[in-house]
CSV table of C-alpha atoms in Angstrom, one decimal:
chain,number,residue,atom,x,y,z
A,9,UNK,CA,183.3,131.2,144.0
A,10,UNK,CA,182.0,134.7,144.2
A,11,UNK,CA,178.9,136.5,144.6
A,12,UNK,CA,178.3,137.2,141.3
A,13,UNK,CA,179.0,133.5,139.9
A,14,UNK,CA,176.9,131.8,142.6
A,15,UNK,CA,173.9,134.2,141.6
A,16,UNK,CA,174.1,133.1,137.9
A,17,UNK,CA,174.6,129.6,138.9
A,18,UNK,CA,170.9,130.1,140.9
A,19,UNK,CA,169.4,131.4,137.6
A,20,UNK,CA,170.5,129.2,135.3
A,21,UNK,CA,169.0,126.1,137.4
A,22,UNK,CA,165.8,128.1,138.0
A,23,UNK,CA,165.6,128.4,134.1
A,24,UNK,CA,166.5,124.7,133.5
A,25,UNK,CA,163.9,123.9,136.1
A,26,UNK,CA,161.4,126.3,134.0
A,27,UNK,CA,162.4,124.8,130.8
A,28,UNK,CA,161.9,121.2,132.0
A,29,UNK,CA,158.1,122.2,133.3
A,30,UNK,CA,157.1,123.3,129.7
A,31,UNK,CA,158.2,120.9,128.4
A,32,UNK,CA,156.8,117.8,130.3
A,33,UNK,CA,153.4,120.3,129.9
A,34,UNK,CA,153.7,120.3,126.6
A,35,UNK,CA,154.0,116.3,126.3
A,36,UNK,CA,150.8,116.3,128.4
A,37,UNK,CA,148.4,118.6,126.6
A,38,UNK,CA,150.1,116.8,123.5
A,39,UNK,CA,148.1,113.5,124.4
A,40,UNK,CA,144.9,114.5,123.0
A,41,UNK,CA,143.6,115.1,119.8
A,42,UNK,CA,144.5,117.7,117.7
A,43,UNK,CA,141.0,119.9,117.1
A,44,UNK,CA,140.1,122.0,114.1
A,45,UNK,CA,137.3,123.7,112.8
A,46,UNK,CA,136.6,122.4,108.8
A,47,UNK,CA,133.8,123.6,107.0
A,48,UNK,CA,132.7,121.0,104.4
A,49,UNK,CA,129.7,122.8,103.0
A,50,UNK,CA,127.1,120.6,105.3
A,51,UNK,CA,124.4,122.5,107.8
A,52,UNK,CA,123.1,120.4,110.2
A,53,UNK,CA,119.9,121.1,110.9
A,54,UNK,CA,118.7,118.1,113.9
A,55,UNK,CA,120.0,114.8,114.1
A,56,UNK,CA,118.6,113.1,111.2
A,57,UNK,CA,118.4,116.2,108.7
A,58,UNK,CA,121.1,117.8,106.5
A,59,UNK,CA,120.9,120.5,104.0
A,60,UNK,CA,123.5,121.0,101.5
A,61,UNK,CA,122.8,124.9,100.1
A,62,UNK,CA,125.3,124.1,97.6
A,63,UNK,CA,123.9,121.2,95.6
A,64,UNK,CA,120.6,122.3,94.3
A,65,UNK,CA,119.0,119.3,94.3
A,66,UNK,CA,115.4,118.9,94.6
A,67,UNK,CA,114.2,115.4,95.4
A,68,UNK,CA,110.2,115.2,94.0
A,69,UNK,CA,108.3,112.9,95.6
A,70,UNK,CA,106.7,111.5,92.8
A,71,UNK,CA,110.1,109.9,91.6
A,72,UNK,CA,110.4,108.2,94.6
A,73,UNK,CA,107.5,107.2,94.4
A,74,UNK,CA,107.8,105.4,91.2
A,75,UNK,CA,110.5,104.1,91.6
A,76,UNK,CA,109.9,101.4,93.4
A,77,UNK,CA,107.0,100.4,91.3
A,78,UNK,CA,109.1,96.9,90.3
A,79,UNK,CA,108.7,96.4,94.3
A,80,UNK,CA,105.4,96.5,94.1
A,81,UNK,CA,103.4,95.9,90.9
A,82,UNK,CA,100.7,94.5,92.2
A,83,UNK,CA,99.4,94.4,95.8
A,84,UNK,CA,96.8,91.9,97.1
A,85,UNK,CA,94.7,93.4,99.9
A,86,UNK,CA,92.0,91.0,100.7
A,87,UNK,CA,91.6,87.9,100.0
A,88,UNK,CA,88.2,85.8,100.6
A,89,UNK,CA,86.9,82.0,100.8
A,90,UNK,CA,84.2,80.0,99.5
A,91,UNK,CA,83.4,76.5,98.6
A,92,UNK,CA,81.0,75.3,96.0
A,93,UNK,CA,79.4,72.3,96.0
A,94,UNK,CA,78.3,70.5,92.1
A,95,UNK,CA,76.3,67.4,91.3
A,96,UNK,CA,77.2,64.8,89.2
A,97,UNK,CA,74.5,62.7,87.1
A,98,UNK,CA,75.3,59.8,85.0
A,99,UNK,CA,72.3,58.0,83.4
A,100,UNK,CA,72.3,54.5,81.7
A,101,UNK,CA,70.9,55.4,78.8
A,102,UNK,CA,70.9,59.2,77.8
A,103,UNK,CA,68.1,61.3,77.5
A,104,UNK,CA,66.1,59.0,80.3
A,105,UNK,CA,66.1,60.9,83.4
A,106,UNK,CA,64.1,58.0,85.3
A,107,UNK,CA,65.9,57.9,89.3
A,108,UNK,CA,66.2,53.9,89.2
A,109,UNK,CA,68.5,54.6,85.9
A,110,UNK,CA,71.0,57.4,87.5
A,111,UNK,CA,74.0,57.6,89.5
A,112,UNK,CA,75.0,60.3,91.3
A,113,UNK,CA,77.9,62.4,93.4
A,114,UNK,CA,78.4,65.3,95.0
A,115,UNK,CA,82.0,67.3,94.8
A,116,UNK,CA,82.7,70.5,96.6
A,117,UNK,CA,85.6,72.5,95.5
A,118,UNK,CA,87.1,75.2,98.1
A,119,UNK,CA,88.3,78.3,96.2
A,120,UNK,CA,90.4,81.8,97.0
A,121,UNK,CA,89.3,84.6,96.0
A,122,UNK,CA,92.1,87.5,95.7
A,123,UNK,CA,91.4,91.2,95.6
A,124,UNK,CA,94.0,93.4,94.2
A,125,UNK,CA,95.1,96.8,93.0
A,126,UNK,CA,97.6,97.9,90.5
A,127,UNK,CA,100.3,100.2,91.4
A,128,UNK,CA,102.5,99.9,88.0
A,129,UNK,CA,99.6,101.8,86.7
A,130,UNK,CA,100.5,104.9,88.8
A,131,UNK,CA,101.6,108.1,87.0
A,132,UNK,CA,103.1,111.4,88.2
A,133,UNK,CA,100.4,112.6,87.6
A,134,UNK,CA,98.4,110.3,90.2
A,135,UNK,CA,100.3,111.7,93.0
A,136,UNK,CA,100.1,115.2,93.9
A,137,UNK,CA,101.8,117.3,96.5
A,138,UNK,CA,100.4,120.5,98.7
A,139,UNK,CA,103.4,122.5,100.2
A,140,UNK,CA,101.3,124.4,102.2
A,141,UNK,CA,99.6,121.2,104.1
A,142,UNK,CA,102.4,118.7,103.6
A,143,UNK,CA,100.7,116.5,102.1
A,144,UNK,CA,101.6,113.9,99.2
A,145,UNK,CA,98.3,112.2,97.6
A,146,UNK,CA,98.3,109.6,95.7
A,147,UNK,CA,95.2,108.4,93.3
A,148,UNK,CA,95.2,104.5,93.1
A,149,UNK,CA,92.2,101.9,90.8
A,150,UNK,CA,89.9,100.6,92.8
A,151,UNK,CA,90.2,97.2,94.3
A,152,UNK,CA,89.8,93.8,91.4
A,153,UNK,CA,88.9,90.3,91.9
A,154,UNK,CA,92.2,89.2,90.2
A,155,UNK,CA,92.2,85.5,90.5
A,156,UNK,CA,90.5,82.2,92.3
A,157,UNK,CA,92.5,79.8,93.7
A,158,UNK,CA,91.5,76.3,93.9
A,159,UNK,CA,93.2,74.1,96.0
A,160,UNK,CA,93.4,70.4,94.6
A,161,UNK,CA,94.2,69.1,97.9
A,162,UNK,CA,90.9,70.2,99.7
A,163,UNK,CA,88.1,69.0,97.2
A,164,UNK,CA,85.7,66.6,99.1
A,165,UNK,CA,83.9,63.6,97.2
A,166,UNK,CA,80.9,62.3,98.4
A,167,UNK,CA,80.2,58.6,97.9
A,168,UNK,CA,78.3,58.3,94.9
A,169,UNK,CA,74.3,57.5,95.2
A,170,UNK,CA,73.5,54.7,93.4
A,171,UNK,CA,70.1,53.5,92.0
A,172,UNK,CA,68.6,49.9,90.8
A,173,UNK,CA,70.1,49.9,87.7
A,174,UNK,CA,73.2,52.5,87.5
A,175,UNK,CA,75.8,50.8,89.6
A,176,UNK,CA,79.9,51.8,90.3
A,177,UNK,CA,81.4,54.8,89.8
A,178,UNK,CA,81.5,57.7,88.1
A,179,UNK,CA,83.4,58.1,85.3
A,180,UNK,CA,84.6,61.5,83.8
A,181,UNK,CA,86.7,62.2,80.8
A,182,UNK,CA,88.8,65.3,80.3
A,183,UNK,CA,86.2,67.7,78.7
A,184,UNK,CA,84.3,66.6,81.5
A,185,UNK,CA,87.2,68.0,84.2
A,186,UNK,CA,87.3,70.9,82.0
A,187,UNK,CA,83.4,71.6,82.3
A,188,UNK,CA,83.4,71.1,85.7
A,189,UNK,CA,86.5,73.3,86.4
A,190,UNK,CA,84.4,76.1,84.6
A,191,UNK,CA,81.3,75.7,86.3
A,192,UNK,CA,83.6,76.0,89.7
A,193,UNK,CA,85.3,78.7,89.0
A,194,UNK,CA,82.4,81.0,87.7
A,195,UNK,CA,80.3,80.1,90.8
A,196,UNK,CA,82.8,81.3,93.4
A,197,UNK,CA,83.6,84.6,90.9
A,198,UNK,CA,79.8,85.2,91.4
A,199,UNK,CA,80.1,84.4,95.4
A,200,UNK,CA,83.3,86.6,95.7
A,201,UNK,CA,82.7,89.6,93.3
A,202,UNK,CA,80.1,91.1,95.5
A,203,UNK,CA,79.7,94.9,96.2
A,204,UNK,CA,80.2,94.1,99.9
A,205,UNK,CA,83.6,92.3,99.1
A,206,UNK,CA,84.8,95.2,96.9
A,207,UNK,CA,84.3,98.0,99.9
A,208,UNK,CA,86.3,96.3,102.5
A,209,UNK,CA,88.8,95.4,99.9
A,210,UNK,CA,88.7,99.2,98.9
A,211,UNK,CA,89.1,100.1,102.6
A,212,UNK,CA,91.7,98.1,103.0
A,213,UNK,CA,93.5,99.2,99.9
A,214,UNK,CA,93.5,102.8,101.3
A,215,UNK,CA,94.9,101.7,104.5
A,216,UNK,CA,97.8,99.5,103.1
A,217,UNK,CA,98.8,102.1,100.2
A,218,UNK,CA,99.3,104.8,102.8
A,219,UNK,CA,101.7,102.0,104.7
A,220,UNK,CA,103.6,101.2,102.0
A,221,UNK,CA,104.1,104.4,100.9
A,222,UNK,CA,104.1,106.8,104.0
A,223,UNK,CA,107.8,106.0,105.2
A,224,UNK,CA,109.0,106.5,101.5
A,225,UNK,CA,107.8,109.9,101.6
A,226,UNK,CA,108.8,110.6,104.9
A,227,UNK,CA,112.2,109.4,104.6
A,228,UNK,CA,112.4,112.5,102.0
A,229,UNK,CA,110.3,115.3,104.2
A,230,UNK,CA,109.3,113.6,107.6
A,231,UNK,CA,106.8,116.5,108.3
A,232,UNK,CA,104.5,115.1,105.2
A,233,UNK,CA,102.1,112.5,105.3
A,234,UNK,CA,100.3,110.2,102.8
A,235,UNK,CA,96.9,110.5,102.1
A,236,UNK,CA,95.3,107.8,99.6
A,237,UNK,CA,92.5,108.5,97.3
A,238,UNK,CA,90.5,106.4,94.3
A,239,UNK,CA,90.8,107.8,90.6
């Protein structure tokens, strides 16, 4: 073998040796994932906010807002409890009221009162938005006594007082119950339906409103807040 044929022997094997480096280089950088740069329209602005330039689309707070007014309808914010106590008279013969010729028994009735305000009564036009201050208000009614409860299973019944000549019980017929149930329920709407009732259930009202509707409205724009105000 000459010179000349051991010399390209030397650089053909250096070149195969070159080749084979490459390549097993290749197969190593070729384990990870293949990186590219997309655009898809989307700016990210932080972590949790997004702005599309493309779309256009404005999201008003007020139809947030409303639209979960089948969530809440109605919203009790206070609640307060009374009991009432009434008299029961039964005479032996009617239009005598002599004590030896009378029966009678107490029954108190414990009620629930429960304050309330409307919010399927709001408008767009009850909630109004300042750019400058980031600020959403919205106007809600005033706080209602909306209905008494009376629980049947906590009425207490005295024994009944009797006299000489009215003896056993009392007997009541259904107009009776009715009568009764009247008297009740007007009593404890006079006990609950007091001006200092109404303020802390209008304080209240502010303070749940604002927690019902302040994550709504931040979930749109979380640099706003919620302020709550009466009509």
């Amino acid at each position: 073998m000459t010179n000349r044929q051991k010399r390209l022997n030397i650089t053909a094997a250096a070149l195969a040796v070159l080749i084979l480096a490459v390549v097993v280089w290749g197969c190593v950088r070729g384990a990870g994932p293949v990186r590219m740069q997309v655009s898809d329209g989307i700016d990210e602005i932080d972590l949790n906010t997004i702005f599309l330039p493309s779309s256009g689309v404005e999201v008003r707070f007020s139809d947030v807002i409303l639209s979960r007014q089948n969530e809440t309808r109605r919203l009790i914010v206070s609640t307060q409890s009374g009991t009432v106590t009434t008299k029961l008279t039964d005479h032996l013969i009617n239009r005598l009221d002599f004590d030896f010729m009378k029966k009678t028994q107490n029954i108190s009735y414990t009620g629930t009162g429960c304050f309330a305000v409307d919010l399927d009564r709001l408008t767009a036009s009850s909630i109004v938005e300042d750019r400058e201050k980031k600020t959403v208000t919205i106007r809600i009614g005033h706080a209602y006594l909306q209905a008494i409860e009376i629980d049947p299973n906590n009425i207490m019944i005295d024994d009944v007082q009797e006299s000489l000549l009215a003896r056993g019980d009392i007997k009541l017929t259904v107009a009776d119950y009715t009568a009764i149930e009247r008297e009740i329920r007007s009593r404890l709407e006079e006990q609950f339906n007091t001006a200092a009732n109404g303020q802390a259930a209008d304080k209240l009202a502010l303070e749940m409103v604002r927690e019902i509707y302040e994550p709504v409205v931040k979930a749109v724009d979380r640099r706003y807040s919620v302020i709550v105000q009466f009509q």
